Tab-separated table of C-alpha atoms and ligand atoms in Angstrom:
chain	number	residue	atom	x	y	z
A	1	MET	CA	-16.190	-19.727	-6.113
A	2	SER	CA	-18.200	-17.027	-7.855
A	3	LEU	CA	-15.976	-14.201	-8.998
A	4	HIS	CA	-18.156	-11.501	-7.479
A	5	LYS	CA	-17.446	-12.769	-3.967
A	6	LEU	CA	-13.696	-12.216	-4.213
A	7	THR	CA	-11.856	-9.297	-2.686
A	8	LEU	CA	-9.898	-6.934	-4.906
A	9	HIS	CA	-6.579	-8.587	-4.053
A	10	GLU	CA	-7.976	-12.076	-4.688
A	11	LEU	CA	-9.514	-11.077	-8.009
A	12	GLN	CA	-6.353	-9.253	-8.990
A	13	GLN	CA	-4.337	-12.389	-8.384
A	14	LYS	CA	-6.654	-14.496	-10.556
A	15	PHE	CA	-6.530	-11.916	-13.318
A	16	GLY	CA	-2.799	-11.393	-12.890
A	17	ASN	CA	-1.910	-15.032	-13.419
A	18	GLY	CA	-4.284	-15.392	-16.332
A	19	GLU	CA	-6.935	-17.585	-14.657
A	20	VAL	CA	-9.730	-15.225	-15.681
A	21	THR	CA	-10.147	-12.632	-18.417
A	22	ALA	CA	-11.439	-9.107	-17.949
A	23	ARG	CA	-14.463	-10.101	-20.009
A	24	GLU	CA	-15.321	-12.942	-17.614
A	25	ILE	CA	-14.971	-10.572	-14.681
A	26	VAL	CA	-17.356	-7.993	-16.168
A	27	GLN	CA	-19.818	-10.719	-17.138
A	28	ALA	CA	-19.817	-12.107	-13.603
A	29	TYR	CA	-20.494	-8.665	-12.133
A	30	SER	CA	-23.146	-7.848	-14.744
A	31	LEU	CA	-24.999	-11.002	-13.755
A	32	ARG	CA	-24.696	-10.200	-10.069
A	33	ILE	CA	-25.934	-6.643	-10.663
A	34	SER	CA	-28.939	-7.860	-12.630
A	35	GLN	CA	-29.806	-10.208	-9.731
A	36	VAL	CA	-29.576	-7.852	-6.782
A	37	GLU	CA	-29.604	-4.256	-8.043
A	38	PRO	CA	-33.415	-4.074	-8.349
A	39	LYS	CA	-33.502	-4.601	-4.576
A	40	VAL	CA	-30.421	-2.696	-3.405
A	41	LYS	CA	-30.563	0.296	-5.792
A	42	ALA	CA	-26.920	1.157	-5.280
A	43	TYR	CA	-26.346	2.729	-8.687
A	44	ILE	CA	-27.628	5.859	-10.396
A	45	THR	CA	-25.944	5.037	-13.711
A	46	LEU	CA	-24.745	1.640	-14.886
A	47	ALA	CA	-21.946	1.359	-17.426
A	48	LYS	CA	-22.007	-2.401	-17.992
A	49	GLU	CA	-21.769	-2.163	-21.805
A	50	SER	CA	-18.845	0.216	-21.848
A	51	ALA	CA	-17.150	-1.834	-19.117
A	52	LEU	CA	-17.534	-4.930	-21.297
A	53	ALA	CA	-16.148	-3.117	-24.333
A	54	GLN	CA	-13.173	-1.925	-22.282
A	55	ALA	CA	-12.677	-5.428	-20.909
A	56	ASN	CA	-12.643	-6.915	-24.408
A	57	ALA	CA	-10.131	-4.332	-25.568
A	58	LEU	CA	-7.978	-5.014	-22.511
A	59	ASP	CA	-8.025	-8.788	-23.033
A	60	GLN	CA	-7.078	-8.239	-26.668
A	61	LYS	CA	-4.219	-5.917	-25.777
A	62	LEU	CA	-2.897	-8.200	-23.067
A	63	LYS	CA	-2.581	-11.334	-25.144
A	64	GLY	CA	0.704	-12.853	-24.101
A	65	TRP	CA	1.612	-9.922	-21.830
A	66	ARG	CA	1.946	-9.881	-18.094
A	67	ARG	CA	-0.825	-8.163	-16.179
A	68	THR	CA	1.157	-6.267	-13.639
A	69	MET	CA	-0.870	-3.255	-12.636
A	70	PRO	CA	-2.882	-3.830	-9.441
A	71	LEU	CA	-6.152	-2.378	-10.681
A	72	MET	CA	-6.008	-3.616	-14.258
A	73	GLY	CA	-9.281	-5.275	-15.254
A	74	MET	CA	-10.808	-4.559	-11.827
A	75	PRO	CA	-14.493	-3.520	-11.906
A	76	LEU	CA	-15.071	-0.539	-9.639
A	77	ALA	CA	-18.028	1.646	-8.721
A	78	VAL	CA	-17.611	5.398	-8.270
A	79	LYS	CA	-19.718	7.767	-6.195
A	80	ASP	CA	-21.722	10.005	-8.475
A	81	ASN	CA	-20.114	13.242	-7.266
A	82	ILE	CA	-16.764	12.307	-8.837
A	83	CYS	CA	-16.422	13.483	-12.451
A	84	THR	CA	-16.094	10.799	-15.108
A	85	GLU	CA	-15.490	11.931	-18.676
A	86	ASP	CA	-18.463	11.204	-20.934
A	87	VAL	CA	-20.340	9.436	-18.121
A	88	LEU	CA	-23.284	11.164	-16.438
A	89	THR	CA	-22.333	12.693	-13.047
A	90	THR	CA	-25.464	13.855	-11.228
A	91	CYS	CA	-24.529	14.296	-7.528
A	92	ALA	CA	-27.987	12.723	-7.053
A	93	SER	CA	-29.439	16.150	-7.826
A	94	ARG	CA	-32.007	17.243	-10.368
A	95	ILE	CA	-29.857	20.303	-11.020
A	96	LEU	CA	-27.088	18.090	-12.473
A	97	GLY	CA	-29.491	15.458	-13.808
A	98	ASN	CA	-28.142	15.888	-17.355
A	99	PHE	CA	-24.512	16.759	-16.574
A	100	VAL	CA	-21.898	14.818	-18.532
A	101	PRO	CA	-18.421	16.010	-17.503
A	102	PRO	CA	-15.943	16.784	-20.277
A	103	TYR	CA	-13.046	15.552	-18.084
A	104	ASP	CA	-12.071	12.958	-15.500
A	105	ALA	CA	-11.375	13.715	-11.838
A	106	THR	CA	-7.685	13.135	-11.046
A	107	VAL	CA	-8.516	9.963	-9.099
A	108	ILE	CA	-10.376	8.616	-12.143
A	109	ALA	CA	-7.513	9.514	-14.483
A	110	ARG	CA	-5.209	7.538	-12.178
A	111	LEU	CA	-7.514	4.509	-12.126
A	112	ARG	CA	-7.856	4.719	-15.877
A	113	GLY	CA	-4.078	4.801	-16.198
A	114	GLN	CA	-4.074	1.413	-14.499
A	115	GLY	CA	-6.743	-0.061	-16.776
A	116	TYR	CA	-9.583	-0.234	-14.239
A	117	LEU	CA	-13.142	-0.822	-15.426
A	118	LEU	CA	-15.960	1.542	-14.453
A	119	LEU	CA	-19.095	-0.479	-13.669
A	120	GLY	CA	-21.217	2.523	-12.777
A	121	LYS	CA	-21.864	5.607	-10.692
A	122	THR	CA	-23.351	5.120	-7.259
A	123	ASN	CA	-26.136	6.807	-5.369
A	124	LEU	CA	-25.599	9.390	-2.617
A	125	ASP	CA	-27.388	12.029	-0.622
A	126	GLU	CA	-27.806	15.029	-2.931
A	127	PHE	CA	-24.400	16.779	-3.127
A	128	ALA	CA	-23.221	14.407	-0.355
A	129	MET	CA	-25.397	16.167	2.213
A	130	GLY	CA	-26.841	13.565	4.529
A	131	SER	CA	-26.225	10.403	6.501
A	132	SER	CA	-28.655	7.942	4.967
A	133	THR	CA	-28.742	8.335	1.127
A	134	GLU	CA	-32.401	9.293	1.531
A	135	ASN	CA	-31.667	12.815	0.261
A	136	SER	CA	-31.001	11.499	-3.253
A	137	ALA	CA	-33.267	12.993	-5.921
A	138	PHE	CA	-33.454	9.495	-7.395
A	139	GLY	CA	-34.684	7.663	-4.307
A	140	PRO	CA	-32.756	5.915	-1.516
A	141	SER	CA	-30.399	2.965	-1.710
A	142	ARG	CA	-31.053	0.044	0.612
A	143	ASN	CA	-28.947	-1.741	3.179
A	144	PRO	CA	-28.039	-5.191	1.756
A	145	TRP	CA	-28.226	-6.678	5.297
A	146	ASN	CA	-31.855	-5.615	5.616
A	147	LEU	CA	-33.581	-3.843	2.761
A	148	GLY	CA	-35.850	-1.902	5.114
A	149	PHE	CA	-32.865	-0.074	6.596
A	150	ILE	CA	-30.640	2.761	5.366
A	151	PRO	CA	-27.207	1.911	3.935
A	152	GLY	CA	-25.785	5.014	5.629
A	153	GLY	CA	-24.633	8.096	3.807
A	154	SER	CA	-23.755	10.006	2.011
A	155	SER	CA	-21.751	7.345	0.083
A	156	GLY	CA	-24.541	4.809	0.707
A	157	GLY	CA	-24.621	3.599	-2.895
A	158	SER	CA	-20.895	2.800	-2.905
A	159	ALA	CA	-21.034	0.994	0.455
A	160	ALA	CA	-24.160	-0.966	-0.528
A	161	ALA	CA	-22.603	-1.915	-3.890
A	162	VAL	CA	-19.482	-3.287	-2.151
A	163	ALA	CA	-21.488	-5.134	0.527
A	164	ALA	CA	-23.842	-6.630	-2.074
A	165	ASP	CA	-20.901	-7.718	-4.295
A	166	GLU	CA	-22.111	-5.440	-7.093
A	167	CYS	CA	-18.518	-4.260	-7.636
A	168	VAL	CA	-15.158	-5.376	-6.290
A	169	ALA	CA	-14.438	-2.019	-4.620
A	170	ALA	CA	-15.658	1.563	-4.781
A	171	LEU	CA	-14.746	5.187	-4.276
A	172	GLY	CA	-16.643	7.413	-1.896
A	173	SER	CA	-16.160	10.909	-0.548
A	174	ASP	CA	-16.100	11.987	3.077
A	175	THR	CA	-16.802	15.519	4.311
A	176	GLY	CA	-18.027	14.680	7.800
A	177	GLY	CA	-18.197	10.886	7.786
A	178	SER	CA	-19.646	9.915	4.424
A	179	ILE	CA	-17.152	7.124	3.752
A	180	ARG	CA	-16.845	5.743	7.284
A	181	GLN	CA	-20.482	5.896	8.288
A	182	PRO	CA	-21.991	3.966	5.321
A	183	ALA	CA	-19.085	1.499	5.531
A	184	ALA	CA	-20.103	0.850	9.157
A	185	CYS	CA	-23.789	0.499	8.238
A	186	CYS	CA	-23.036	-1.977	5.442
A	187	GLY	CA	-20.298	-4.023	7.164
A	188	VAL	CA	-17.454	-3.049	4.810
A	189	VAL	CA	-14.205	-1.075	5.101
A	190	GLY	CA	-14.068	2.680	4.459
A	191	LEU	CA	-10.981	4.889	4.680
A	192	LYS	CA	-11.005	8.673	4.883
A	193	PRO	CA	-7.486	9.810	4.075
A	194	THR	CA	-5.760	12.853	5.586
A	195	TYR	CA	-7.001	16.115	4.065
A	196	GLY	CA	-4.667	16.756	1.110
A	197	ARG	CA	-3.584	13.117	0.698
A	198	VAL	CA	-5.882	12.539	-2.288
A	199	SER	CA	-6.608	15.097	-5.002
A	200	ARG	CA	-10.030	16.720	-4.930
A	201	PHE	CA	-9.794	17.842	-8.555
A	202	GLY	CA	-13.008	16.711	-10.234
A	203	LEU	CA	-14.796	15.941	-6.970
A	204	VAL	CA	-17.898	18.131	-7.014
A	205	ALA	CA	-17.298	20.470	-4.082
A	206	PHE	CA	-19.523	20.356	-0.996
A	207	ALA	CA	-17.285	21.840	1.747
A	208	SER	CA	-13.844	22.317	0.220
A	209	SER	CA	-11.878	22.461	3.476
A	210	LEU	CA	-13.262	19.060	4.517
A	211	ASP	CA	-13.939	16.986	1.376
A	212	GLN	CA	-11.718	13.948	0.713
A	213	ILE	CA	-12.075	11.003	-1.668
A	214	GLY	CA	-11.295	7.539	-0.326
A	215	PRO	CA	-11.785	3.784	-0.822
A	216	ILE	CA	-14.744	1.654	0.261
A	217	THR	CA	-13.708	-1.986	0.064
A	218	LYS	CA	-14.311	-5.569	1.169
A	219	ASP	CA	-11.206	-5.667	3.369
A	220	VAL	CA	-8.304	-3.587	4.668
A	221	THR	CA	-5.791	-4.872	2.098
A	222	ASP	CA	-8.092	-3.686	-0.684
A	223	ALA	CA	-8.313	-0.221	0.904
A	224	ALA	CA	-4.513	-0.003	0.932
A	225	MET	CA	-4.330	-1.116	-2.706
A	226	LEU	CA	-6.789	1.520	-3.820
A	227	LEU	CA	-5.169	4.245	-1.717
A	228	ASN	CA	-1.820	3.411	-3.347
A	229	VAL	CA	-3.272	4.479	-6.681
A	230	ILE	CA	-5.356	7.518	-5.754
A	231	ALA	CA	-3.000	9.166	-3.216
A	232	GLY	CA	-0.388	11.739	-4.132
A	233	HIS	CA	0.273	15.284	-5.162
A	234	ASP	CA	-1.770	16.836	-7.936
A	235	PRO	CA	-0.863	20.218	-9.433
A	236	LEU	CA	-4.565	20.634	-10.295
A	237	ASP	CA	-5.509	20.743	-6.583
A	238	SER	CA	-3.673	23.445	-4.658
A	239	THR	CA	-4.616	21.810	-1.336
A	240	SER	CA	-3.125	18.449	-2.265
A	241	ALA	CA	0.006	17.665	-0.263
A	242	ASN	CA	3.331	17.415	-1.996
A	243	LEU	CA	4.555	14.442	0.019
A	244	PRO	CA	5.804	11.044	-1.117
A	245	VAL	CA	3.271	8.191	-1.155
A	246	PRO	CA	4.405	5.034	0.647
A	247	ASP	CA	3.330	1.578	-0.507
A	248	TYR	CA	0.409	1.170	1.887
A	249	THR	CA	0.181	-2.583	1.386
A	250	LYS	CA	3.610	-2.845	3.075
A	251	ALA	CA	2.025	-1.560	6.300
A	252	PHE	CA	0.859	-5.116	7.037
A	253	LYS	CA	4.231	-6.744	7.492
A	254	LYS	CA	3.992	-6.623	11.275
A	255	LYS	CA	1.112	-8.733	12.536
A	256	GLU	CA	1.129	-7.641	16.184
A	257	LEU	CA	0.589	-4.215	17.642
A	258	LYS	CA	3.374	-4.157	20.238
A	259	LYS	CA	4.476	-0.688	21.307
A	260	LEU	CA	1.427	0.871	19.663
A	261	ARG	CA	-0.327	3.200	22.105
A	262	ILE	CA	-4.067	3.317	21.531
A	263	GLY	CA	-6.207	6.055	23.095
A	264	ILE	CA	-9.860	5.643	24.052
A	265	PRO	CA	-11.628	9.017	24.390
A	266	GLN	CA	-14.175	8.858	27.199
A	267	GLU	CA	-16.312	11.521	25.463
A	268	TYR	CA	-17.111	9.008	22.712
A	269	PHE	CA	-18.669	6.529	25.136
A	270	ALA	CA	-21.121	8.897	26.755
A	271	GLU	CA	-24.890	9.273	26.643
A	272	GLY	CA	-26.566	8.456	23.353
A	273	LEU	CA	-24.351	5.497	22.472
A	274	ASP	CA	-26.402	2.389	21.746
A	275	PRO	CA	-25.443	-0.402	24.212
A	276	GLU	CA	-24.968	-2.970	21.444
A	277	VAL	CA	-22.581	-0.637	19.607
A	278	GLU	CA	-20.726	0.109	22.840
A	279	GLN	CA	-20.332	-3.589	23.617
A	280	ALA	CA	-19.019	-4.445	20.145
A	281	VAL	CA	-16.522	-1.561	20.229
A	282	ARG	CA	-15.344	-2.416	23.755
A	283	GLU	CA	-14.797	-6.030	22.709
A	284	ALA	CA	-12.803	-4.807	19.720
A	285	ILE	CA	-10.651	-2.730	22.081
A	286	GLU	CA	-10.007	-5.891	24.131
A	287	GLU	CA	-8.917	-7.634	20.943
A	288	LEU	CA	-6.518	-4.778	20.139
A	289	LYS	CA	-5.112	-5.217	23.623
A	290	ARG	CA	-4.618	-8.970	23.077
A	291	LEU	CA	-2.757	-8.079	19.885
A	292	GLY	CA	-0.288	-6.093	21.959
A	293	GLY	CA	-1.801	-2.608	21.832
A	294	ASP	CA	-1.175	-0.409	24.855
A	295	ILE	CA	-4.672	0.879	25.675
A	296	GLN	CA	-4.943	4.275	27.422
A	297	ASP	CA	-7.790	6.580	28.360
A	298	ILE	CA	-7.561	9.985	26.726
A	299	LYS	CA	-9.615	13.178	26.610
A	300	LEU	CA	-11.041	15.037	23.625
A	301	PRO	CA	-12.863	17.786	25.538
A	302	THR	CA	-14.203	19.751	22.552
A	303	THR	CA	-16.180	16.758	21.228
A	304	ASP	CA	-19.513	18.225	22.280
A	305	ALA	CA	-18.911	21.342	20.142
A	306	ALA	CA	-18.167	19.325	17.000
A	307	ILE	CA	-21.665	19.064	15.506
A	308	ALA	CA	-22.390	22.782	15.843
A	309	THR	CA	-18.960	23.656	14.437
A	310	TYR	CA	-19.235	21.280	11.517
A	311	TYR	CA	-22.730	22.379	10.536
A	312	LEU	CA	-21.564	26.008	10.446
A	313	VAL	CA	-18.344	25.430	8.505
A	314	ALA	CA	-19.840	22.882	6.098
A	315	THR	CA	-22.994	24.855	5.327
A	316	ALA	CA	-21.043	28.119	4.909
A	317	GLU	CA	-18.714	26.504	2.384
A	318	ALA	CA	-21.604	24.710	0.690
A	319	SER	CA	-23.571	27.916	0.232
A	320	SER	CA	-20.596	29.407	-1.570
A	321	ASN	CA	-19.775	26.292	-3.619
A	322	LEU	CA	-23.359	25.782	-4.745
A	323	ALA	CA	-23.722	29.345	-6.039
A	324	ARG	CA	-22.385	28.103	-9.372
A	325	TYR	CA	-25.585	26.200	-10.202
A	326	ASP	CA	-27.554	28.984	-11.833
A	327	GLY	CA	-28.846	27.415	-15.032
A	328	VAL	CA	-26.248	29.220	-17.137
A	329	LYS	CA	-23.070	27.183	-17.144
A	330	TYR	CA	-24.260	23.601	-16.903
A	331	GLY	CA	-27.024	21.354	-15.688
A	332	LEU	CA	-30.696	22.159	-15.431
A	333	ARG	CA	-32.153	25.403	-16.791
A	334	SER	CA	-35.680	26.356	-15.911
A	335	LYS	CA	-37.757	27.056	-19.030
A	336	GLN	CA	-40.205	29.817	-19.881
A	337	THR	CA	-39.100	32.298	-17.297
A	338	LYS	CA	-39.623	35.977	-18.014
A	339	ASP	CA	-36.151	37.300	-17.317
A	340	LEU	CA	-32.666	36.299	-16.195
A	341	LEU	CA	-33.297	36.733	-12.475
A	342	GLU	CA	-36.382	34.556	-12.613
A	343	MET	CA	-34.441	31.954	-14.577
A	344	TYR	CA	-31.763	31.823	-11.843
A	345	MET	CA	-34.366	31.570	-9.122
A	346	MET	CA	-36.609	29.000	-10.767
A	347	THR	CA	-33.643	26.821	-11.762
A	348	ARG	CA	-32.483	26.643	-8.162
A	349	GLN	CA	-36.023	26.268	-6.881
A	350	GLU	CA	-36.692	23.297	-9.181
A	351	GLY	CA	-33.200	21.826	-9.163
A	352	PHE	CA	-32.267	21.566	-5.486
A	353	GLY	CA	-33.937	19.282	-2.954
A	354	PRO	CA	-35.028	20.393	0.530
A	355	GLU	CA	-31.845	19.450	2.450
A	356	VAL	CA	-29.615	21.280	-0.035
A	357	LYS	CA	-31.827	24.362	0.161
A	358	ARG	CA	-31.778	24.201	3.952
A	359	ARG	CA	-27.974	24.131	3.966
A	360	ILE	CA	-27.639	26.960	1.452
A	361	MET	CA	-29.867	29.083	3.682
A	362	LEU	CA	-28.022	28.119	6.888
A	363	GLY	CA	-24.653	28.802	5.280
A	364	THR	CA	-25.688	32.090	3.694
A	365	TYR	CA	-26.995	33.256	7.050
A	366	ALA	CA	-23.795	32.255	8.870
A	367	LEU	CA	-21.718	34.207	6.340
A	368	SER	CA	-23.886	37.316	6.178
A	369	ALA	CA	-22.553	40.689	7.306
A	370	GLY	CA	-23.188	41.200	10.992
A	371	TYR	CA	-23.325	37.495	11.750
A	372	TYR	CA	-20.033	36.390	10.234
A	373	ASP	CA	-17.970	36.857	13.406
A	374	ALA	CA	-20.616	35.382	15.670
A	375	TYR	CA	-21.093	32.217	13.594
A	376	TYR	CA	-18.536	31.432	10.909
A	377	GLY	CA	-15.643	33.175	12.691
A	378	LYS	CA	-16.489	31.442	15.959
A	379	ALA	CA	-16.813	28.063	14.241
A	380	GLN	CA	-13.351	28.476	12.707
A	381	ALA	CA	-11.909	29.279	16.137
A	382	VAL	CA	-13.550	26.197	17.677
A	383	ARG	CA	-12.319	24.111	14.755
A	384	THR	CA	-8.777	25.069	15.745
A	385	LEU	CA	-9.483	23.913	19.299
A	386	ILE	CA	-10.773	20.578	18.014
A	387	ARG	CA	-7.625	20.109	15.956
A	388	ARG	CA	-5.472	20.972	18.982
A	389	ASP	CA	-7.362	18.428	21.084
A	390	PHE	CA	-6.265	15.727	18.673
A	391	GLU	CA	-2.710	17.092	18.513
A	392	ALA	CA	-2.493	16.962	22.300
A	393	ALA	CA	-3.943	13.435	22.404
A	394	PHE	CA	-1.477	12.265	19.769
A	395	GLN	CA	1.411	13.332	22.024
A	396	ALA	CA	0.443	10.464	24.292
A	397	VAL	CA	-0.932	7.866	21.858
A	398	ASP	CA	-0.376	6.708	18.273
A	399	LEU	CA	-3.972	5.851	17.419
A	400	ILE	CA	-7.446	6.633	18.737
A	401	VAL	CA	-10.249	4.065	18.681
A	402	THR	CA	-13.971	4.956	18.803
A	403	PRO	CA	-17.379	3.897	17.483
A	404	VAL	CA	-18.319	5.156	13.993
A	405	MET	CA	-22.043	5.671	14.548
A	406	PRO	CA	-23.991	5.969	17.806
A	407	THR	CA	-26.442	3.296	16.567
A	408	PRO	CA	-26.509	0.593	13.907
A	409	ALA	CA	-28.275	1.526	10.636
A	410	PHE	CA	-31.762	2.898	11.268
A	411	LYS	CA	-34.986	2.238	9.354
A	412	LEU	CA	-35.616	3.997	6.053
A	413	GLY	CA	-37.767	7.042	6.745
A	414	GLU	CA	-37.071	7.043	10.484
A	415	LYS	CA	-35.212	10.370	10.586
A	416	VAL	CA	-36.173	12.168	7.366
A	417	ALA	CA	-38.659	14.435	9.085
A	418	ASP	CA	-36.128	15.523	11.709
A	419	PRO	CA	-32.907	16.906	10.187
A	420	LEU	CA	-31.388	17.608	13.605
A	421	GLN	CA	-31.728	13.937	14.597
A	422	MET	CA	-29.995	13.046	11.334
A	423	TYR	CA	-27.133	15.508	12.056
A	424	LEU	CA	-26.605	13.935	15.490
A	425	SER	CA	-25.711	10.596	13.905
A	426	ASP	CA	-22.461	12.256	12.685
A	427	ILE	CA	-21.138	12.881	16.197
A	428	TYR	CA	-18.248	10.364	16.052
A	429	THR	CA	-16.989	11.144	12.562
A	430	ILE	CA	-17.041	14.925	12.133
A	431	SER	CA	-14.322	15.885	14.632
A	432	VAL	CA	-11.867	13.838	12.586
A	433	SER	CA	-12.969	15.690	9.446
A	434	LEU	CA	-12.607	19.091	11.117
A	435	ALA	CA	-9.100	18.089	12.260
A	436	GLY	CA	-8.210	16.863	8.739
A	437	ILE	CA	-6.759	13.564	9.983
A	438	PRO	CA	-7.159	10.013	8.608
A	439	ALA	CA	-9.564	7.385	9.943
A	440	ILE	CA	-10.812	3.980	8.899
A	441	SER	CA	-14.089	2.238	9.607
A	442	LEU	CA	-14.142	-1.536	9.661
A	443	PRO	CA	-16.624	-4.182	10.815
A	444	CYS	CA	-16.463	-5.183	14.494
A	445	GLY	CA	-19.749	-6.995	15.070
A	446	PHE	CA	-23.473	-7.184	14.500
A	447	SER	CA	-26.518	-6.036	16.387
A	448	ARG	CA	-29.085	-8.605	17.528
A	449	ALA	CA	-31.170	-7.524	14.531
A	450	GLY	CA	-28.295	-8.600	12.276
A	451	LEU	CA	-27.059	-5.146	11.267
A	452	PRO	CA	-23.314	-4.462	11.062
A	453	ILE	CA	-21.425	-2.333	13.601
A	454	GLY	CA	-18.289	-0.366	12.724
A	455	LEU	CA	-15.048	0.395	14.550
A	456	GLN	CA	-13.215	3.662	13.889
A	457	ILE	CA	-9.427	3.846	14.054
A	458	ILE	CA	-8.034	7.387	13.845
A	459	GLY	CA	-4.416	8.334	13.160
A	460	ARG	CA	-2.106	11.344	12.964
A	461	ALA	CA	-2.069	13.388	9.775
A	462	PHE	CA	-0.437	11.435	6.921
A	463	GLU	CA	-0.040	8.328	9.079
A	464	GLU	CA	-2.496	6.184	7.129
A	465	GLU	CA	0.051	3.348	7.356
A	466	THR	CA	-0.354	3.046	11.129
A	467	VAL	CA	-4.141	3.175	10.823
A	468	LEU	CA	-4.079	0.447	8.166
A	469	ARG	CA	-1.640	-1.674	10.153
A	470	ALA	CA	-3.865	-1.743	13.243
A	471	ALA	CA	-7.006	-2.257	11.158
A	472	HIS	CA	-5.407	-5.158	9.322
A	473	ALA	CA	-4.199	-6.832	12.506
A	474	TYR	CA	-7.694	-6.579	13.999
A	475	GLU	CA	-9.335	-7.794	10.800
A	476	GLN	CA	-7.066	-10.846	10.590
A	477	ALA	CA	-7.681	-11.711	14.256
A	478	THR	CA	-11.477	-11.696	13.798
A	479	THR	CA	-13.932	-13.268	11.363
A	480	TRP	CA	-16.322	-10.409	10.608
A	481	ARG	CA	-15.043	-10.051	7.056
A	482	THR	CA	-16.205	-13.551	6.157
A	483	LYS	CA	-19.881	-12.715	6.778
A	484	LYS	CA	-22.022	-11.822	3.763
A	485	PRO	CA	-25.567	-10.480	3.623
A	486	HIS	CA	-28.419	-12.610	2.244
A	487	ILE	CA	-30.228	-10.160	0.037
A	488	ARG	CA	-33.949	-10.814	0.082
B	501	LIG	N1	-23.564	13.476	7.273
B	501	LIG	C1	-22.724	14.619	7.118
B	501	LIG	C2	-23.483	15.715	6.438
B	501	LIG	O1	-24.623	15.538	6.210
B	501	LIG	C3	-21.480	14.261	6.357
B	501	LIG	C4	-21.675	14.168	4.912
B	501	LIG	C5	-20.429	13.883	4.167
B	501	LIG	O2	-19.416	13.456	4.747
B	501	LIG	N2	-20.445	14.151	2.874
B	501	LIG	O3	-22.972	16.748	6.140
């Protein structure tokens, strides 16, 4: 079997018992990338040479030694808004087009500590703002299942790279759905951890109260393996939780779901849900029931306020976070301007794309004196209600199951002219982000057009183990994970 088709845990086993070298692994992936990357366009920056050099050094060092660390020699892709020392980190923006970070994000330092190999940095919507990867300054990525369709966003490059076997696993970031939604579009697994579970240090900030880094992988076991390494307290991120990290791969011991109460929120199956998506998700719920899950109807009444709330909170925070790009400290600087003010203005004018500018304006407006209470203050109050909705629901159930996206992946270009339409595709993922709780997206079917459909499993804060356990049981009881796209 070709190495690039293996999951992380399968490849790790082969490497661990000495069947393959790190060099052979990188060579296999380099070949795969050269075959399909011209079509998929998952990466902004490739690091094949440095990955090969690291692999050689690793093989040399390991001669005669046991290879015990789970991510050692494993070729990963990293979303290009996560800082990697000495490797270009652009956020898919012209304004950071030349930015080479002088340090690693904490998650990268942890992967490095295990001897992982960085294959490259993946494409995204500029500053992670979007749902289709079409807002990248470097052009969109493509859905490996059908190259005329979006791979989802904003971590579309990472999800496409995993689905196209251009890496064994990847990191994404999720502010309002950007891990789960592209995972659903590309038929792979994406896990958004609880807010505070994974350090945000070195993740370029979009909306700091929502951003989380998480794994995008070929199966649920791989997501648990990656979460094991990236989760945990970090003194460099004051919002990271100082709680012990369990071994998430142990969550799979129990195969059935007996005694697990699973809530189905009726608000998530209302108008606007594509019938094919609804059918696939309802069949998945039946499967969870067969596995022993106790299915119950629940209510999340504030669901219809989620999009408005999210787009106030996220844009307000973004407008503040993006004030730092002024041409002075790093990144692009506009040339031949007559004074400092013009330099600031021209740099931002030239450096940011239209969606980023739109959000800076929306957020600045929401925060401005006189409007603050009416918009930002109100959004914060509604956010609390959304969180309480989930808290109340989790009194009665242990997990909540919903669709990830209202439709399968849409055609490239279909929604670019209508930002509001694009925002509406986030309806099923943003409440979870506002509540700060964990959720996974995993494949649960295909549309008649052959595009993947995702299932979302949501858990209580810091109960990733329960989420992973249910996801794993469902995955093992179905065959979706065995399907691979034919890239043509
Ligand atoms: N699609 C949402 C947005 O555009 C979420 C993005 C994200 O999670 N980074 O803001």
